[in-house]
Amino acid sequence: MYKPVWFPRREMIEQTRLYRLMQKLGYEDYDAFYQASIKDIGWFWDEVAKDMSLAWTVPYTKAVDLERGIAWPRWFVGGRLNISANALDRFAEDPARRHQLALIWEGDDGSTEKLTYRELLREVNRCARGLRELGVRRGDRVALYLPMIVENVVAMLAIARLGAIFTPCFSGYGAEAVATRIQGCEAKWLITADGYKRRGKTVAMKEEADRAAQLSPSIEKVIVVRRLGRACPWHDSRDVSWDELMKKMEPLPPVDTDASEPLMIIFTSGTTGKPKGTVHTHSGFPLKAAFDAGYAFDVGPGDVLFWVTDMGWMMGPWMVFGSLLMGSTMLLYEGTPNYPQPNRLWQLVERHGVTHLGISPTLIRSLMKEGESWLKGNDLSSLRVFGSTGEPWNPEPWMWLFEQVGRKQIPIFNYSGGTEVSGGILGNHFFKPIAPCGFAGPLPGMDADVWDEQGKPVRGEVGELVLRQPWVGMTSGFWQDDDRYEEAYWRRWPQTWVHGDWVAIDEEGQWFITGRSDDTLNIAGKRMGPAEMESVLVDHPAVLEAATIGVPDSVKGECAVCFVVLKAEPDTGEEMERELIHFVGEKMGKALKPKRVLFVDELPKTRNGKILRRVIRSAYLGRETGDLSSLENHTAVEIIRKMGDNHID
């Protein structure tokens, strides 16, 4: 564990929104406030909702109802609101706020677009009108397969305005991965683009979207943003241009939704089965995102929030709602943060006055390799906070960011939770010292602890991260799969959410995440279940069986290594390996392709046929494999262990 290197100043603390909330509620000491926030979660989230000045069409009668148990809370009972109206209308109707920037966009080629709250509301109204004319109604599902462009945010908020449900998909996915998510929620509409620019090159999207639509019988219409104006396939009976959709100019009142109505289904992968559709409501995900952004990160009016992410990952929608509900400005960037030169990220900060910059350890590791010379000549004086999420740090890049980029003045707010959480469980903030790679502890309202195998709290050693009470933003189950939701989080210990992270708390109270306690892969901050990649591999005509593990990688933090049983001996192992790596990249997206595909005669399995991924990973990395009493074929483990002898990170 590591000692703190950043320490908050009193004047800095007193300027934060969280401090003002604490004072209003009668607290000066952060620890006392945190304890109060978990002692009475209904009181706490009620006060947060009031402090945000949300516009309720019908006030709620009770902050939380636990009649169905803590796995199924109802928040803001009886309350009605539309989150699109809260994100836009209340600011656009305020003469003092309507001309403030809501969104800045920069393309890969340096082109920019800026929208005020008033202008963004106008675009959202036009989109909502067009979608309604296409038949989108309350409760319908609309899939978004778009790059980081303005239309992505417009569509998201327009769908919410209609009381419909959006499902964001990673722009780098291949058709099969998109189709899995469309089919998972039976979306009738797919919004995509002809393509986008990345590293100066054209990336086609429409062709992948067409393949995804062909694989998804529920799709009725495909709406296409002409981002590049490139020639692409067109189906007159199915395809609709974005420009045609946006013709109507009349305002559209937001649909009055119940606080617990679904807003978004965002898919996340576990260790087995299909991706899980986490369900988030109008009063759930947006409020948790806004609380974490506004009160932990201290994002507010006049601030510019830029998270290097994609709308298909949780931090994309998090940035949208976190910035807009706090009355601040978001920055969307289409390209990669090191193109055309390694200082592109720092140029973005300077050009747009970014105050809160969200990055991943993988990104910083890649920039660190370019050296400090690329930091020179860039004015980073607007920065107040670095945010970091998606994967654990290692000390060297953390210290590089803190010392070389931030000059030991800008705090790094580690932030960890998940798609199912709507934000963070653990985080840093302005009230506590910050240690490299560590967390100050649980965020307010998050009743977290670390337990051993017997369900007892532990300190100074690694244990399971758990939560003892629900929170605003907790997923309202998995889409049409309540049993799987309860099995995933609530079955190990009674009345306890088991998150799946290994965590240790040191003697100074700093928290450190040491890895996942399940088999979920975490490739450059992108979580993915092994079963998803395995399903793609076995679709190849030469593959009989497959198992995927995550192994440490010096750049991405973790990469995928796949073990494959072929139907017949390959002519050349290296050729087949290259073919399968390319095959996965084509199906799932290049960012998720495996680093190695290794061929074995059989996979380690239990007697009932379950593949033992943890045993595979331990053997490949030369670690203790633990109890193998349930293993059917011990020879398979030894073969993989020998393969691992040649593993180089």
XYZ file of C-alpha atoms in Angstrom:
649
model
C 0.000 0.000 0.000
C 1.101 3.589 -0.488
C 1.234 6.730 1.648
C -0.801 9.842 0.722
C 0.913 12.407 -1.491
C -1.915 14.927 -2.002
C -3.554 16.749 0.900
C -6.635 18.996 0.742
C -6.474 22.624 1.847
C -9.199 24.049 4.048
C -10.084 26.840 1.627
C -10.429 24.253 -1.158
C -12.815 22.146 0.934
C -15.004 25.117 1.830
C -15.553 26.028 -1.813
C -17.128 22.672 -2.704
C -20.790 21.909 -3.204
C -20.496 18.920 -0.876
C -19.263 21.153 1.946
C -22.219 23.495 1.445
C -24.593 20.523 1.620
C -22.900 19.297 4.782
C -23.212 22.715 6.382
C -26.874 22.965 5.426
C -27.490 19.623 7.136
C -25.513 20.618 10.236
C -22.195 18.834 9.615
C -18.635 20.144 9.576
C -16.843 16.797 9.843
C -16.867 14.589 6.739
C -16.699 11.268 8.616
C -19.713 12.189 10.727
C -21.592 13.218 7.602
C -20.732 9.954 5.842
C -21.968 7.911 8.797
C -25.226 9.870 8.784
C -25.603 9.222 5.039
C -25.592 5.447 5.556
C -27.443 5.429 8.874
C -30.594 6.731 7.175
C -30.387 6.317 3.400
C -33.911 7.651 2.866
C -33.066 10.903 4.661
C -29.786 11.259 2.791
C -31.070 10.777 -0.752
C -34.119 12.921 0.017
C -31.804 15.782 1.004
C -29.670 15.242 -2.096
C -32.714 15.358 -4.400
C -33.904 18.564 -2.728
C -30.464 20.151 -2.943
C -30.365 19.436 -6.688
C -33.601 21.455 -7.096
C -35.090 18.855 -9.416
C -38.351 19.686 -11.182
C -41.017 17.183 -10.103
C -44.382 17.319 -11.855
C -45.766 15.372 -8.882
C -43.765 15.418 -5.618
C -42.782 12.057 -4.157
C -44.318 10.976 -0.860
C -41.462 8.824 0.396
C -37.770 8.751 -0.513
C -37.410 4.958 -0.394
C -39.674 1.943 0.027
C -38.037 -1.386 0.938
C -41.210 -3.454 1.080
C -39.809 -5.936 -1.505
C -36.459 -6.130 0.303
C -33.203 -4.265 -0.204
C -32.558 -5.936 -3.570
C -35.676 -4.236 -4.950
C -35.977 -0.701 -3.514
C -38.452 1.834 -4.872
C -37.047 5.344 -4.846
C -39.033 8.589 -4.692
C -42.354 6.794 -4.337
C -45.239 8.493 -6.130
C -42.971 11.108 -7.659
C -43.167 11.995 -11.349
C -40.569 13.734 -13.492
C -38.830 13.517 -16.845
C -35.069 13.583 -16.668
C -34.746 15.226 -20.085
C -36.700 18.218 -18.774
C -34.488 18.335 -15.691
C -31.335 18.208 -17.797
C -32.430 20.905 -20.254
C -35.753 22.727 -19.835
C -35.169 24.181 -16.375
C -31.902 25.758 -17.551
C -33.146 26.781 -21.006
C -36.111 28.550 -19.387
C -33.814 30.513 -17.054
C -32.705 33.793 -18.737
C -29.467 33.695 -16.754
C -28.577 30.147 -17.861
C -30.082 29.528 -21.303
C -27.074 30.852 -23.228
C -24.531 28.881 -21.220
C -22.739 26.156 -23.163
C -24.191 22.705 -22.577
C -22.054 20.803 -25.069
C -18.795 21.216 -26.959
C -17.840 18.741 -29.658
C -14.513 18.333 -31.413
C -13.956 15.986 -34.311
C -10.936 13.927 -35.163
C -10.069 16.526 -37.820
C -10.272 19.446 -35.374
C -13.690 20.745 -36.452
C -15.888 21.905 -33.573
C -19.533 22.485 -32.709
C -20.989 24.173 -29.648
C -24.550 24.179 -28.305
C -26.048 26.223 -25.483
C -28.717 24.754 -23.222
C -31.350 26.526 -25.313
C -29.901 25.230 -28.582
C -29.517 21.691 -27.293
C -33.144 21.702 -26.112
C -34.240 22.795 -29.593
C -32.379 19.890 -31.210
C -33.750 17.408 -28.671
C -37.292 18.627 -29.352
C -36.824 18.187 -33.102
C -35.464 14.677 -32.637
C -38.263 13.714 -30.253
C -40.860 14.939 -32.771
C -39.280 12.897 -35.531
C -39.030 9.769 -33.411
C -42.650 10.087 -32.349
C -43.734 10.322 -35.987
C -41.803 7.102 -36.618
C -43.896 5.464 -33.916
C -41.610 5.578 -30.865
C -43.773 5.541 -27.752
C -43.392 5.280 -24.001
C -41.587 2.091 -22.976
C -40.253 1.320 -26.476
C -36.560 0.476 -26.797
C -34.216 2.331 -29.147
C -30.621 1.175 -29.702
C -27.882 3.778 -30.181
C -24.859 2.687 -32.219
C -23.155 6.014 -32.760
C -19.718 7.592 -32.471
C -19.015 10.402 -30.014
C -20.949 13.050 -31.912
C -23.561 15.622 -30.916
C -26.381 13.493 -32.329
C -25.605 10.779 -29.766
C -26.517 13.110 -26.890
C -29.492 14.570 -28.763
C -30.943 11.113 -29.448
C -30.411 9.977 -25.865
C -32.267 12.950 -24.404
C -35.010 12.833 -27.065
C -35.741 9.184 -26.299
C -35.919 10.030 -22.605
C -38.260 12.925 -23.421
C -40.670 10.469 -25.040
C -40.631 8.140 -22.040
C -38.943 5.515 -24.227
C -35.788 3.568 -23.298
C -32.386 3.880 -24.946
C -29.718 1.192 -25.184
C -26.232 2.568 -25.934
C -23.769 0.355 -27.829
C -19.987 0.815 -28.010
C -19.079 2.435 -31.341
C -16.232 -0.047 -31.817
C -18.434 -3.141 -31.615
C -18.866 -5.459 -34.555
C -22.315 -6.390 -35.834
C -22.720 -9.512 -33.699
C -22.052 -7.642 -30.452
C -24.514 -4.895 -31.440
C -27.121 -7.469 -32.432
C -26.772 -9.228 -29.071
C -27.728 -5.989 -27.326
C -30.555 -5.209 -29.727
C -31.972 -8.686 -29.284
C -31.476 -8.503 -25.530
C -34.035 -5.703 -25.215
C -35.971 -6.246 -28.480
C -35.292 -2.736 -29.748
C -37.438 -1.669 -32.718
C -35.281 1.247 -33.803
C -31.551 1.537 -34.356
C -29.850 4.932 -34.652
C -26.435 4.835 -36.288
C -24.103 6.849 -38.538
C -22.550 6.327 -41.951
C -19.179 6.408 -40.205
C -16.705 8.547 -38.324
C -13.079 9.606 -38.345
C -10.431 7.923 -36.258
C -6.748 8.726 -36.580
C -7.487 10.474 -39.849
C -9.115 7.427 -41.398
C -12.736 6.677 -42.160
C -14.393 4.055 -39.969
C -17.540 2.672 -41.597
C -20.537 2.086 -39.305
C -23.563 1.737 -41.562
C -22.432 -1.599 -42.968
C -22.010 -3.048 -39.456
C -25.368 -1.545 -38.449
C -27.006 -3.212 -41.466
C -25.580 -6.588 -40.465
C -26.754 -6.061 -36.872
C -30.242 -5.155 -38.117
C -30.355 -8.239 -40.339
C -29.538 -10.368 -37.299
C -32.266 -8.655 -35.228
C -35.859 -9.388 -36.297
C -37.254 -6.734 -33.930
C -35.679 -3.822 -35.855
C -38.220 -1.854 -37.909
C -36.276 1.286 -38.809
C -32.607 2.282 -39.014
C -31.981 6.025 -38.621
C -28.708 7.187 -40.161
C -26.673 10.270 -39.288
C -24.723 11.451 -42.332
C -21.622 12.259 -40.299
C -19.237 11.869 -43.262
C -21.592 12.071 -46.214
C -20.029 8.899 -47.596
C -21.687 6.500 -50.005
C -23.079 3.528 -48.097
C -25.774 0.891 -48.564
C -29.334 2.197 -48.289
C -32.599 0.320 -47.791
C -35.478 2.597 -48.799
C -38.137 0.653 -46.933
C -36.166 0.610 -43.660
C -33.619 3.428 -43.539
C -34.398 6.994 -42.493
C -31.949 9.882 -42.702
C -31.312 11.923 -39.561
C -31.939 15.141 -41.531
C -35.402 13.905 -42.478
C -36.081 12.979 -38.868
C -35.149 16.487 -37.685
C -37.468 18.480 -39.976
C -40.126 19.263 -37.378
C -39.398 22.414 -35.364
C -42.319 22.540 -32.900
C -41.527 22.039 -29.185
C -42.592 18.736 -27.696
C -43.585 18.606 -24.010
C -41.773 15.840 -22.104
C -43.768 12.733 -21.255
C -44.628 12.685 -17.562
C -42.946 9.539 -16.235
C -43.005 7.834 -12.871
C -39.713 8.118 -10.985
C -39.233 4.351 -11.261
C -39.903 4.057 -15.010
C -36.994 2.699 -17.082
C -34.844 5.243 -18.882
C -31.895 3.172 -20.103
C -30.859 -0.443 -20.538
C -27.092 -0.668 -20.667
C -25.535 -4.070 -21.113
C -22.642 -5.387 -19.094
C -21.027 -8.794 -19.182
C -20.457 -11.266 -16.409
C -18.525 -14.499 -16.429
C -21.163 -16.681 -18.046
C -24.063 -16.360 -20.441
C -25.215 -13.421 -22.511
C -24.537 -9.782 -21.556
C -26.773 -8.561 -18.739
C -29.190 -5.711 -19.467
C -28.981 -3.465 -16.406
C -32.164 -1.411 -16.050
C -31.898 2.235 -14.973
C -34.710 4.653 -14.186
C -35.408 8.379 -14.578
C -34.680 8.934 -10.882
C -31.836 6.412 -10.647
C -28.836 6.547 -12.964
C -29.050 10.313 -13.674
C -29.289 11.281 -9.992
C -26.418 9.036 -8.934
C -24.283 10.291 -11.842
C -25.117 13.888 -10.989
C -24.411 13.406 -7.291
C -21.012 11.854 -7.942
C -20.115 14.473 -10.557
C -21.490 17.444 -8.673
C -20.691 16.600 -5.063
C -17.669 14.265 -5.209
C -15.902 15.726 -8.262
C -17.412 19.196 -7.622
C -18.586 19.750 -11.201
C -20.823 22.817 -11.444
C -21.739 25.901 -13.497
C -18.749 27.227 -15.406
C -16.959 23.860 -15.381
C -16.139 21.745 -18.435
C -16.282 17.976 -17.905
C -14.418 15.776 -20.382
C -14.224 12.030 -19.902
C -12.313 10.081 -22.544
C -14.928 7.408 -23.121
C -17.654 6.106 -25.423
C -21.427 6.263 -25.001
C -21.512 2.475 -25.004
C -19.611 2.442 -21.707
C -21.216 3.680 -18.514
C -19.058 6.801 -18.271
C -20.563 8.162 -21.496
C -24.154 8.528 -20.230
C -22.645 9.372 -16.807
C -20.924 12.398 -18.352
C -24.123 13.500 -20.098
C -26.332 13.462 -17.016
C -23.580 14.400 -14.574
C -22.753 17.574 -16.485
C -26.254 18.670 -17.538
C -28.028 18.099 -14.215
C -25.265 20.132 -12.566
C -25.659 22.971 -15.072
C -22.132 22.577 -16.472
C -20.643 21.826 -19.906
C -19.610 18.485 -21.400
C -16.911 17.992 -24.018
C -17.301 15.191 -26.572
C -14.307 14.126 -28.628
C -14.623 11.892 -31.674
C -11.024 10.805 -32.135
C -8.176 9.268 -30.190
C -6.361 11.323 -27.529
C -2.901 10.881 -29.085
C -3.654 11.787 -32.717
C -2.220 13.401 -34.767
C 0.389 13.900 -32.043
C 0.766 12.643 -28.461
C -0.236 16.059 -27.056
C -3.759 16.038 -28.541
C -5.317 15.407 -25.121
C -3.511 18.361 -23.561
C -4.462 20.547 -26.526
C -8.114 19.661 -25.961
C -7.797 20.702 -22.319
C -6.249 24.049 -23.269
C -8.530 24.794 -26.225
C -11.783 24.175 -24.362
C -10.833 25.100 -20.804
C -11.416 21.612 -19.405
C -11.695 21.667 -15.605
C -12.411 17.976 -14.959
C -10.533 15.444 -17.083
C -11.467 11.758 -16.903
C -8.885 9.257 -18.119
C -7.925 5.618 -17.690
C -4.632 4.156 -16.475
C -4.203 2.543 -19.912
C -4.324 5.953 -21.596
C -1.773 7.443 -19.227
C 0.561 4.466 -19.672
C 0.495 5.014 -23.434
C 1.116 8.781 -23.142
C 3.870 8.299 -20.575
C 5.861 6.300 -23.129
C 6.005 9.388 -25.373
C 7.922 11.366 -22.746
C 7.466 14.710 -20.974
C 8.402 16.822 -24.009
C 4.818 16.575 -25.292
C 3.573 18.281 -22.145
C 5.511 21.450 -22.874
C 3.768 24.427 -24.418
C 0.274 23.361 -23.288
C -1.634 25.543 -20.838
C -3.331 23.187 -18.367
C -4.158 25.887 -15.820
C -7.921 25.302 -16.200
C -7.647 21.782 -14.744
C -8.930 21.237 -11.193
C -9.405 17.469 -11.059
C -8.219 14.320 -12.797
C -10.785 11.532 -12.718
C -9.839 7.895 -13.224
C -11.992 4.823 -13.578
C -12.298 1.506 -15.358
C -9.310 -0.423 -13.981
C -6.747 -0.463 -11.167
C -3.598 1.667 -11.386
C 0.009 0.697 -10.996
C 2.193 3.302 -9.238
C 4.484 4.512 -12.034
C 1.849 5.981 -14.397
C -0.156 7.330 -11.432
C 2.890 9.248 -10.190
C 3.701 10.412 -13.717
C 0.243 11.926 -14.085
C 0.410 13.479 -10.625
C 3.954 14.858 -10.817
C 4.676 15.542 -14.487
C 1.231 16.551 -15.738
C -0.427 17.877 -12.599
C 2.760 19.306 -11.016
C 1.631 17.773 -7.703
C -1.236 20.278 -7.542
C -4.119 18.517 -9.290
C -5.707 15.664 -7.315
C -6.388 12.330 -9.010
C -9.859 11.172 -8.030
C -9.900 7.390 -8.320
C -13.477 6.316 -8.917
C -14.792 2.752 -8.983
C -18.241 1.230 -9.164
C -19.844 -0.044 -12.304
C -22.655 -0.099 -14.815
C -24.929 -1.736 -12.253
C -24.094 1.021 -9.750
C -24.660 4.084 -12.008
C -21.413 5.521 -10.724
C -19.014 4.997 -7.882
C -18.921 2.877 -4.754
C -15.421 4.029 -3.850
C -13.847 7.357 -4.654
C -11.586 10.226 -3.754
C -12.804 13.732 -3.017
C -11.662 17.084 -1.623
C -12.038 16.083 2.037
C -9.380 13.374 2.425
C -5.701 12.859 1.541
C -5.031 10.835 -1.613
C -2.549 7.966 -1.869
C -1.225 6.699 -5.214
C -3.588 4.115 -6.733
C -5.909 4.350 -3.710
C -9.343 5.544 -2.656
C -10.327 7.660 0.335
C -13.179 5.202 0.874
C -16.870 4.766 0.062
C -18.755 7.754 -1.326
C -21.614 9.252 0.724
C -24.707 7.071 0.691
C -22.708 3.938 -0.171
C -22.668 1.582 2.837
C -19.610 -0.418 1.728
C -17.294 -2.762 3.574
C -14.689 -5.475 2.918
C -15.484 -9.002 4.121
C -13.542 -12.247 4.386
C -14.784 -15.676 3.296
C -16.866 -15.973 6.463
C -18.636 -12.662 5.873
C -16.679 -10.798 8.576
C -15.139 -7.316 8.098
C -11.376 -7.405 7.486
C -8.641 -4.776 7.579
C -5.110 -5.068 6.266
C -5.901 -8.027 4.022
C -7.786 -8.585 0.799
C -11.493 -9.336 0.911
C -14.757 -8.991 -1.018
C -16.228 -5.530 -1.578
C -19.822 -5.572 -0.323
C -22.680 -3.131 0.196
C -25.094 -3.508 3.089
C -27.807 -1.136 1.871
C -29.266 -0.024 -1.472
C -28.596 3.361 -3.070
C -30.084 5.647 -5.700
C -28.880 4.412 -9.087
C -28.670 0.738 -8.167
C -29.838 -1.243 -11.186
C -33.514 -2.171 -11.083
C -32.608 -5.755 -11.901
C -31.658 -7.158 -15.299
C -34.023 -6.736 -18.211
C -36.556 -9.573 -18.015
C -34.220 -11.670 -15.848
C -34.845 -11.085 -12.140
C -33.381 -14.439 -11.072
C -30.065 -13.770 -12.769
C -29.848 -10.371 -11.063
C -30.431 -11.841 -7.623
C -28.000 -14.673 -8.333
C -25.322 -12.231 -9.491
C -25.310 -9.967 -6.421
C -27.519 -11.137 -3.572
C -27.162 -14.898 -3.060
C -23.769 -15.233 -1.389
C -24.677 -13.489 1.890
C -28.163 -12.512 3.108
C -29.216 -8.924 2.433
C -25.785 -8.068 1.000
C -24.658 -6.895 -2.430
C -21.398 -8.647 -3.387
C -19.750 -6.509 -6.033
C -17.007 -8.833 -7.296
C -13.945 -6.700 -6.509
C -11.043 -7.708 -4.275
C -10.294 -4.778 -1.946
C -7.902 -4.092 0.926
C -8.070 -1.313 3.540
C -4.724 -0.254 4.999
C -3.917 0.999 8.500
C -4.449 4.622 7.434
C -7.920 3.942 6.072
C -6.970 4.055 2.386
C -8.816 1.559 0.188
C -7.119 -0.300 -2.683
C -8.714 -2.470 -5.382
C -6.523 -5.447 -6.217
C -8.602 -7.042 -8.975
C -11.816 -8.850 -9.809
C -12.998 -11.706 -7.670
C -14.897 -13.208 -10.596
C -13.713 -14.006 -14.123
C -14.791 -10.784 -15.836
C -12.181 -9.427 -18.213
C -11.240 -5.757 -17.981
C -9.505 -4.752 -21.218
C -8.342 -1.116 -21.048
C -11.281 -0.341 -18.784
C -13.820 -2.175 -20.961
C -15.456 -4.976 -19.002
C -16.375 -8.066 -20.924
C -17.457 -11.534 -19.933
C -15.328 -14.386 -21.296
C -18.422 -16.173 -22.546
C -19.070 -13.380 -25.058
C -15.682 -13.825 -26.757
C -15.928 -17.599 -26.488
C -19.273 -17.516 -28.288
C -17.678 -15.634 -31.172
C -14.775 -18.098 -31.383
C -16.982 -21.193 -31.527
C -18.865 -19.592 -34.425
C -15.713 -20.101 -36.496
C -16.057 -23.345 -38.498
C -12.696 -24.659 -37.274
C -13.364 -24.178 -33.539
C -14.930 -26.807 -31.307
C -14.488 -25.235 -27.861
C -12.960 -22.066 -26.402
C -12.051 -20.527 -23.058
C -10.993 -16.905 -22.509
C -9.014 -15.442 -19.630
C -7.632 -12.017 -18.819
C -3.904 -11.667 -18.219
C -1.851 -8.620 -17.148
C -0.787 -6.287 -19.945
C 1.636 -3.384 -19.588
C -0.441 -1.051 -21.800
C -4.082 -2.130 -21.494
C -3.882 -3.301 -17.900
C -5.412 -6.587 -19.001
C -5.702 -8.402 -22.325
C -7.519 -11.512 -23.487
C -5.797 -14.838 -24.092
C -7.966 -17.543 -25.633
C -7.533 -21.310 -25.445
C -9.136 -23.145 -28.333
C -9.891 -26.769 -29.148
C -10.011 -27.185 -32.921
C -12.158 -29.635 -34.822
C -9.056 -30.755 -36.724
C -5.326 -30.084 -36.585
C -4.424 -26.742 -38.201
C -2.034 -26.770 -41.133
C -0.017 -23.981 -39.510
C -0.660 -22.912 -35.934
C 0.529 -19.348 -36.436
C -1.696 -18.842 -39.472
C -4.747 -20.168 -37.643
C -3.959 -18.001 -34.616
C -3.793 -14.865 -36.781
C -7.033 -15.855 -38.496
C -8.893 -16.305 -35.199
C -7.557 -13.060 -33.711
C -8.738 -11.239 -36.832
C -12.070 -13.100 -36.686
C -12.762 -11.932 -33.124
C -11.681 -8.391 -33.991
C -14.100 -8.308 -36.920
C -16.981 -9.608 -34.817
C -16.450 -7.710 -31.565
C -14.341 -4.731 -32.541
C -10.588 -4.324 -32.831
C -10.258 -2.899 -29.318
C -11.394 -6.228 -27.864
C -9.442 -8.692 -29.999
C -7.342 -11.203 -28.034
C -3.585 -10.900 -27.697
C -3.041 -14.650 -28.171
C -5.060 -17.643 -29.317
C -3.458 -20.869 -28.106
C -4.425 -24.370 -29.211
C -5.029 -27.245 -26.806
C -6.420 -30.756 -27.137
C -8.815 -30.260 -24.217
C -9.857 -27.613 -21.706
C -9.744 -28.125 -17.920
C -13.271 -29.050 -16.835
C -15.160 -30.330 -13.850
C -16.880 -33.646 -13.992
C -20.128 -31.976 -14.942
C -18.480 -30.192 -17.884
C -17.881 -26.735 -16.429
C -14.768 -25.037 -17.814
C -12.514 -23.861 -14.971
C -11.348 -20.444 -16.194
C -9.739 -19.482 -12.906
C -7.651 -22.653 -13.018
C -6.660 -21.898 -16.619
C -5.610 -18.375 -15.693
C -3.642 -19.458 -12.628
C -1.854 -22.221 -14.535
C -0.997 -19.956 -17.471
C 0.413 -17.280 -15.156
C 2.324 -19.827 -13.084
C 0.280 -19.262 -9.952
C -1.165 -21.616 -7.363
C -4.238 -23.274 -8.850
C -5.849 -24.174 -5.522
C -8.204 -27.078 -4.982
C -8.451 -29.263 -8.104
C -10.583 -31.993 -6.551
C -13.447 -31.312 -8.941
C -11.195 -31.386 -12.017
C -11.770 -34.157 -14.534
C -8.572 -33.827 -16.594
C -5.448 -32.756 -14.686
C -3.207 -33.190 -17.733
C -4.901 -30.240 -19.448
C -3.796 -27.939 -16.602
C -0.163 -29.006 -16.877
C -0.121 -28.370 -20.625
C -1.452 -24.851 -20.096
C 1.093 -24.262 -17.332
C 3.896 -25.136 -19.777
C 2.400 -22.744 -22.340
C 2.495 -20.034 -19.714
C 6.228 -20.477 -19.239
C 6.621 -18.565 -22.511
C 4.178 -15.823 -21.507
C 5.714 -12.346 -21.683
C 3.767 -9.309 -20.448
